[in-house]
């Protein structure tokens, strides 16, 4: 249970980054990011190796690990490549840049979508009872934090966020957001071909 608590604290620290950004507190953002990420990674490893296992078929384990790795890759992309890393996680103040393209045209918080898939993969891969509990608690806690962030913090951080809220769903893609995503892919492909 301590590992679930450590992971929960890690998610709380990561979400404090936004408040540190709004208050323009120097050096706080990288400390929060490093500590939060460290706690989450440690907690994920520990819940995955817990001894008590779920009675799941063995063949699900490789599929679970593949889902876990793919979801982590997408989550890392939307958090660290699609966003300006230094301005988001290191320098004081807000980066002022609202990202609405790519996976951010599907949902406003794509990391949480991929995190949920990663937790499903972790449970299937490790078959750990503790991973199941952690996945449920961390996902629910993150949904609450993201809801507060979406309603109260991001509108203050990013000009145009209210318009983004109107056209892009918060957590689950819909028909319009899927259409916007595929139009963006097609537009990027066309621009890529034209530049050659």
PDB file of C-alpha atoms in Angstrom:
ATOM      1  CA  UNK A   1       0.000   0.000   0.000  1.00  0.00           C
ATOM      2  CA  UNK A   2       2.942   2.341   0.640  1.00  0.00           C
ATOM      3  CA  UNK A   3       3.856   2.172  -3.053  1.00  0.00           C
ATOM      4  CA  UNK A   4       0.373   3.281  -4.061  1.00  0.00           C
ATOM      5  CA  UNK A   5       0.717   6.222  -1.670  1.00  0.00           C
ATOM      6  CA  UNK A   6       4.164   7.117  -3.058  1.00  0.00           C
ATOM      7  CA  UNK A   7       2.813   7.088  -6.611  1.00  0.00           C
ATOM      8  CA  UNK A   8      -0.141   9.243  -5.562  1.00  0.00           C
ATOM      9  CA  UNK A   9       2.228  11.765  -3.963  1.00  0.00           C
ATOM     10  CA  UNK A  10       4.264  11.716  -7.190  1.00  0.00           C
ATOM     11  CA  UNK A  11       1.203  12.601  -9.265  1.00  0.00           C
ATOM     12  CA  UNK A  12       0.358  15.379  -6.824  1.00  0.00           C
ATOM     13  CA  UNK A  13       3.876  16.827  -7.128  1.00  0.00           C
ATOM     14  CA  UNK A  14       3.738  16.716 -10.927  1.00  0.00           C
ATOM     15  CA  UNK A  15       0.447  18.611 -10.926  1.00  0.00           C
ATOM     16  CA  UNK A  16       1.915  21.266  -8.613  1.00  0.00           C
ATOM     17  CA  UNK A  17       4.113  22.221 -11.594  1.00  0.00           C
ATOM     18  CA  UNK A  18       1.215  24.262 -12.953  1.00  0.00           C
ATOM     19  CA  UNK A  19       0.837  26.268  -9.752  1.00  0.00           C
ATOM     20  CA  UNK A  20       4.604  26.835  -9.663  1.00  0.00           C
ATOM     21  CA  UNK A  21       4.343  28.053 -13.268  1.00  0.00           C
ATOM     22  CA  UNK A  22       1.565  30.503 -12.444  1.00  0.00           C
ATOM     23  CA  UNK A  23       3.475  31.838  -9.425  1.00  0.00           C
ATOM     24  CA  UNK A  24       6.739  32.018 -11.452  1.00  0.00           C
ATOM     25  CA  UNK A  25       8.711  30.282  -8.713  1.00  0.00           C
ATOM     26  CA  UNK A  26      12.315  29.677  -9.848  1.00  0.00           C
ATOM     27  CA  UNK A  27      13.830  26.191  -9.451  1.00  0.00           C
ATOM     28  CA  UNK A  28      10.591  24.728  -8.071  1.00  0.00           C
ATOM     29  CA  UNK A  29       9.425  23.291 -11.402  1.00  0.00           C
ATOM     30  CA  UNK A  30      12.453  21.051 -12.045  1.00  0.00           C
ATOM     31  CA  UNK A  31      12.454  19.872  -8.414  1.00  0.00           C
ATOM     32  CA  UNK A  32       8.742  18.995  -8.554  1.00  0.00           C
ATOM     33  CA  UNK A  33       9.175  17.297 -11.922  1.00  0.00           C
ATOM     34  CA  UNK A  34      12.207  15.264 -10.801  1.00  0.00           C
ATOM     35  CA  UNK A  35      10.739  14.201  -7.437  1.00  0.00           C
ATOM     36  CA  UNK A  36       7.278  13.481  -8.847  1.00  0.00           C
ATOM     37  CA  UNK A  37       8.608  11.465 -11.765  1.00  0.00           C
ATOM     38  CA  UNK A  38      11.025   9.578  -9.522  1.00  0.00           C
ATOM     39  CA  UNK A  39       8.281   8.614  -7.067  1.00  0.00           C
ATOM     40  CA  UNK A  40       5.980   7.489  -9.877  1.00  0.00           C
ATOM     41  CA  UNK A  41       8.639   5.375 -11.613  1.00  0.00           C
ATOM     42  CA  UNK A  42       9.696   3.755  -8.324  1.00  0.00           C
ATOM     43  CA  UNK A  43       6.079   3.061  -7.334  1.00  0.00           C
ATOM     44  CA  UNK A  44       5.216   1.577 -10.744  1.00  0.00           C
ATOM     45  CA  UNK A  45       8.174  -0.809 -10.572  1.00  0.00           C
ATOM     46  CA  UNK A  46       7.345  -1.863  -7.022  1.00  0.00           C
ATOM     47  CA  UNK A  47       3.646  -2.547  -7.678  1.00  0.00           C
ATOM     48  CA  UNK A  48       4.591  -4.519 -10.797  1.00  0.00           C
ATOM     49  CA  UNK A  49       6.877  -6.876  -8.883  1.00  0.00           C
ATOM     50  CA  UNK A  50       4.505  -7.436  -5.949  1.00  0.00           C
ATOM     51  CA  UNK A  51       4.159 -11.118  -5.127  1.00  0.00           C
ATOM     52  CA  UNK A  52       0.371 -11.547  -4.976  1.00  0.00           C
ATOM     53  CA  UNK A  53      -0.872 -12.198  -8.505  1.00  0.00           C
ATOM     54  CA  UNK A  54      -4.211 -12.194 -10.275  1.00  0.00           C
ATOM     55  CA  UNK A  55      -5.484 -15.486 -11.738  1.00  0.00           C
ATOM     56  CA  UNK A  56      -5.061 -14.343 -15.348  1.00  0.00           C
ATOM     57  CA  UNK A  57      -4.009 -16.540 -18.279  1.00  0.00           C
ATOM     58  CA  UNK A  58      -0.254 -16.540 -18.815  1.00  0.00           C
ATOM     59  CA  UNK A  59      -0.615 -15.629 -22.507  1.00  0.00           C
ATOM     60  CA  UNK A  60      -1.997 -12.212 -21.479  1.00  0.00           C
ATOM     61  CA  UNK A  61       1.304 -11.265 -19.872  1.00  0.00           C
ATOM     62  CA  UNK A  62       3.308 -10.580 -23.085  1.00  0.00           C
ATOM     63  CA  UNK A  63       0.333  -8.723 -24.596  1.00  0.00           C
ATOM     64  CA  UNK A  64       0.101  -6.639 -21.425  1.00  0.00           C
ATOM     65  CA  UNK A  65       3.787  -5.715 -21.508  1.00  0.00           C
ATOM     66  CA  UNK A  66       3.529  -4.740 -25.183  1.00  0.00           C
ATOM     67  CA  UNK A  67       0.521  -2.518 -24.405  1.00  0.00           C
ATOM     68  CA  UNK A  68       2.391  -1.041 -21.426  1.00  0.00           C
ATOM     69  CA  UNK A  69       5.477  -0.173 -23.495  1.00  0.00           C
ATOM     70  CA  UNK A  70       3.496   1.273 -26.420  1.00  0.00           C
ATOM     71  CA  UNK A  71       1.298   3.360 -24.126  1.00  0.00           C
ATOM     72  CA  UNK A  72       4.373   4.630 -22.240  1.00  0.00           C
ATOM     73  CA  UNK A  73       5.989   5.649 -25.533  1.00  0.00           C
ATOM     74  CA  UNK A  74       2.916   7.620 -26.572  1.00  0.00           C
ATOM     75  CA  UNK A  75       2.622   9.132 -23.098  1.00  0.00           C
ATOM     76  CA  UNK A  76       6.275  10.190 -23.165  1.00  0.00           C
ATOM     77  CA  UNK A  77       5.758  11.700 -26.612  1.00  0.00           C
ATOM     78  CA  UNK A  78       2.748  13.827 -25.620  1.00  0.00           C
ATOM     79  CA  UNK A  79       4.386  14.985 -22.379  1.00  0.00           C
ATOM     80  CA  UNK A  80       7.996  15.517 -23.440  1.00  0.00           C
ATOM     81  CA  UNK A  81       8.171  15.865 -27.234  1.00  0.00           C
ATOM     82  CA  UNK A  82       4.876  17.461 -28.273  1.00  0.00           C
ATOM     83  CA  UNK A  83       5.215  20.088 -25.533  1.00  0.00           C
ATOM     84  CA  UNK A  84       8.175  22.475 -25.268  1.00  0.00           C
ATOM     85  CA  UNK A  85      10.115  20.504 -22.618  1.00  0.00           C
ATOM     86  CA  UNK A  86      12.259  23.223 -21.079  1.00  0.00           C
ATOM     87  CA  UNK A  87       9.503  25.827 -20.848  1.00  0.00           C
ATOM     88  CA  UNK A  88       7.023  23.262 -19.551  1.00  0.00           C
ATOM     89  CA  UNK A  89       9.166  21.520 -16.924  1.00  0.00           C
ATOM     90  CA  UNK A  90      12.266  23.605 -16.218  1.00  0.00           C
ATOM     91  CA  UNK A  91      12.080  27.398 -16.601  1.00  0.00           C
ATOM     92  CA  UNK A  92       9.937  29.505 -14.288  1.00  0.00           C
ATOM     93  CA  UNK A  93       6.632  30.911 -15.470  1.00  0.00           C
ATOM     94  CA  UNK A  94       4.221  29.470 -17.981  1.00  0.00           C
ATOM     95  CA  UNK A  95       5.291  28.646 -21.492  1.00  0.00           C
ATOM     96  CA  UNK A  96       2.201  30.443 -22.835  1.00  0.00           C
ATOM     97  CA  UNK A  97       2.047  28.050 -25.772  1.00  0.00           C
ATOM     98  CA  UNK A  98      -1.183  26.090 -26.111  1.00  0.00           C
ATOM     99  CA  UNK A  99      -0.610  22.891 -28.082  1.00  0.00           C
ATOM    100  CA  UNK A 100      -3.763  21.856 -29.963  1.00  0.00           C
ATOM    101  CA  UNK A 101      -2.307  19.865 -32.867  1.00  0.00           C
ATOM    102  CA  UNK A 102      -1.457  16.198 -33.262  1.00  0.00           C
ATOM    103  CA  UNK A 103      -2.575  13.989 -30.393  1.00  0.00           C
ATOM    104  CA  UNK A 104      -3.742  17.130 -28.579  1.00  0.00           C
ATOM    105  CA  UNK A 105      -6.454  17.474 -31.240  1.00  0.00           C
ATOM    106  CA  UNK A 106      -7.887  14.107 -30.115  1.00  0.00           C
ATOM    107  CA  UNK A 107      -8.279  15.039 -26.444  1.00  0.00           C
ATOM    108  CA  UNK A 108      -7.075  17.873 -24.243  1.00  0.00           C
ATOM    109  CA  UNK A 109      -5.173  15.520 -21.921  1.00  0.00           C
ATOM    110  CA  UNK A 110      -3.827  12.677 -24.090  1.00  0.00           C
ATOM    111  CA  UNK A 111      -1.252  11.662 -21.489  1.00  0.00           C
ATOM    112  CA  UNK A 112      -4.073  10.442 -19.223  1.00  0.00           C
ATOM    113  CA  UNK A 113      -5.591   8.373 -22.009  1.00  0.00           C
ATOM    114  CA  UNK A 114      -2.215   6.694 -22.605  1.00  0.00           C
ATOM    115  CA  UNK A 115      -1.543   6.405 -18.864  1.00  0.00           C
ATOM    116  CA  UNK A 116      -4.807   4.497 -18.432  1.00  0.00           C
ATOM    117  CA  UNK A 117      -3.787   2.133 -21.238  1.00  0.00           C
ATOM    118  CA  UNK A 118      -0.331   1.765 -19.660  1.00  0.00           C
ATOM    119  CA  UNK A 119      -1.909   0.814 -16.333  1.00  0.00           C
ATOM    120  CA  UNK A 120      -4.086  -1.772 -18.071  1.00  0.00           C
ATOM    121  CA  UNK A 121      -0.954  -3.149 -19.729  1.00  0.00           C
ATOM    122  CA  UNK A 122       0.894  -3.178 -16.401  1.00  0.00           C
ATOM    123  CA  UNK A 123      -1.899  -5.157 -14.733  1.00  0.00           C
ATOM    124  CA  UNK A 124      -2.084  -7.670 -17.582  1.00  0.00           C
ATOM    125  CA  UNK A 125       1.695  -7.914 -17.893  1.00  0.00           C
ATOM    126  CA  UNK A 126       2.588  -8.227 -14.224  1.00  0.00           C
ATOM    127  CA  UNK A 127      -0.691  -9.858 -13.135  1.00  0.00           C
ATOM    128  CA  UNK A 128      -0.082  -8.046  -9.849  1.00  0.00           C
ATOM    129  CA  UNK A 129      -2.988  -7.469  -7.471  1.00  0.00           C
ATOM    130  CA  UNK A 130      -1.187  -4.372  -6.188  1.00  0.00           C
ATOM    131  CA  UNK A 131      -0.806  -3.044  -9.756  1.00  0.00           C
ATOM    132  CA  UNK A 132      -4.568  -3.390 -10.225  1.00  0.00           C
ATOM    133  CA  UNK A 133      -5.269  -1.359  -7.087  1.00  0.00           C
ATOM    134  CA  UNK A 134      -2.606   1.196  -7.973  1.00  0.00           C
ATOM    135  CA  UNK A 135      -3.869   1.555 -11.529  1.00  0.00           C
ATOM    136  CA  UNK A 136      -7.408   2.251 -10.340  1.00  0.00           C
ATOM    137  CA  UNK A 137      -6.367   4.694  -7.606  1.00  0.00           C
ATOM    138  CA  UNK A 138      -3.775   6.547  -9.701  1.00  0.00           C
ATOM    139  CA  UNK A 139      -6.103   6.847 -12.678  1.00  0.00           C
ATOM    140  CA  UNK A 140      -9.004   8.136 -10.564  1.00  0.00           C
ATOM    141  CA  UNK A 141      -6.728  10.566  -8.695  1.00  0.00           C
ATOM    142  CA  UNK A 142      -5.268  11.799 -11.976  1.00  0.00           C
ATOM    143  CA  UNK A 143      -8.755  12.318 -13.438  1.00  0.00           C
ATOM    144  CA  UNK A 144      -9.636  14.526 -10.455  1.00  0.00           C
ATOM    145  CA  UNK A 145      -6.365  16.472 -10.774  1.00  0.00           C
ATOM    146  CA  UNK A 146      -6.785  16.867 -14.538  1.00  0.00           C
ATOM    147  CA  UNK A 147     -10.378  18.054 -14.082  1.00  0.00           C
ATOM    148  CA  UNK A 148      -9.227  20.752 -11.632  1.00  0.00           C
ATOM    149  CA  UNK A 149      -6.336  21.653 -13.925  1.00  0.00           C
ATOM    150  CA  UNK A 150      -8.652  21.845 -16.938  1.00  0.00           C
ATOM    151  CA  UNK A 151     -11.287  24.001 -15.222  1.00  0.00           C
ATOM    152  CA  UNK A 152      -9.215  26.271 -13.004  1.00  0.00           C
ATOM    153  CA  UNK A 153      -5.541  26.316 -13.995  1.00  0.00           C
ATOM    154  CA  UNK A 154      -5.159  25.977 -17.769  1.00  0.00           C
ATOM    155  CA  UNK A 155      -7.646  28.761 -18.610  1.00  0.00           C
ATOM    156  CA  UNK A 156      -5.350  31.087 -16.603  1.00  0.00           C
ATOM    157  CA  UNK A 157      -2.172  29.714 -18.203  1.00  0.00           C
ATOM    158  CA  UNK A 158      -3.115  29.618 -21.873  1.00  0.00           C
ATOM    159  CA  UNK A 159      -4.901  32.256 -23.953  1.00  0.00           C
ATOM    160  CA  UNK A 160      -7.553  30.568 -26.088  1.00  0.00           C
ATOM    161  CA  UNK A 161      -7.993  27.589 -23.762  1.00  0.00           C
ATOM    162  CA  UNK A 162     -11.752  28.147 -23.482  1.00  0.00           C
ATOM    163  CA  UNK A 163     -12.105  27.774 -27.273  1.00  0.00           C
ATOM    164  CA  UNK A 164      -9.969  24.629 -27.148  1.00  0.00           C
ATOM    165  CA  UNK A 165     -12.282  23.241 -24.436  1.00  0.00           C
ATOM    166  CA  UNK A 166     -15.300  23.820 -26.689  1.00  0.00           C
ATOM    167  CA  UNK A 167     -13.923  21.971 -29.710  1.00  0.00           C
ATOM    168  CA  UNK A 168     -11.810  19.189 -28.146  1.00  0.00           C
ATOM    169  CA  UNK A 169     -13.038  16.634 -25.577  1.00  0.00           C
ATOM    170  CA  UNK A 170     -11.242  16.352 -22.261  1.00  0.00           C
ATOM    171  CA  UNK A 171     -10.381  12.642 -22.013  1.00  0.00           C
ATOM    172  CA  UNK A 172     -12.080  10.461 -24.632  1.00  0.00           C
ATOM    173  CA  UNK A 173     -11.959  11.171 -28.378  1.00  0.00           C
ATOM    174  CA  UNK A 174     -15.233  11.784 -30.194  1.00  0.00           C
ATOM    175  CA  UNK A 175     -16.168  11.826 -33.880  1.00  0.00           C
ATOM    176  CA  UNK A 176     -15.220  15.489 -34.344  1.00  0.00           C
ATOM    177  CA  UNK A 177     -11.870  15.179 -32.583  1.00  0.00           C
ATOM    178  CA  UNK A 178     -10.999  12.034 -34.544  1.00  0.00           C
ATOM    179  CA  UNK A 179     -11.841  13.912 -37.740  1.00  0.00           C
ATOM    180  CA  UNK A 180      -9.667  16.874 -36.681  1.00  0.00           C
ATOM    181  CA  UNK A 181      -6.801  14.518 -35.840  1.00  0.00           C
ATOM    182  CA  UNK A 182      -6.896  12.733 -39.208  1.00  0.00           C
ATOM    183  CA  UNK A 183      -7.240  16.040 -41.094  1.00  0.00           C
ATOM    184  CA  UNK A 184      -4.139  17.246 -39.263  1.00  0.00           C
ATOM    185  CA  UNK A 185      -2.242  14.088 -40.222  1.00  0.00           C
ATOM    186  CA  UNK A 186      -3.295  14.500 -43.849  1.00  0.00           C
ATOM    187  CA  UNK A 187      -2.317  18.198 -43.825  1.00  0.00           C
ATOM    188  CA  UNK A 188       1.100  17.376 -42.341  1.00  0.00           C
ATOM    189  CA  UNK A 189       1.657  14.631 -44.917  1.00  0.00           C
ATOM    190  CA  UNK A 190       0.734  17.044 -47.741  1.00  0.00           C
ATOM    191  CA  UNK A 191       3.113  19.699 -46.389  1.00  0.00           C
ATOM    192  CA  UNK A 192       5.865  17.105 -46.064  1.00  0.00           C
ATOM    193  CA  UNK A 193       5.429  15.980 -49.678  1.00  0.00           C
ATOM    194  CA  UNK A 194       5.345  19.588 -50.939  1.00  0.00           C
ATOM    195  CA  UNK A 195       8.569  20.463 -49.138  1.00  0.00           C
ATOM    196  CA  UNK A 196      10.493  17.682 -50.930  1.00  0.00           C
TER     197      UNK A 196
END
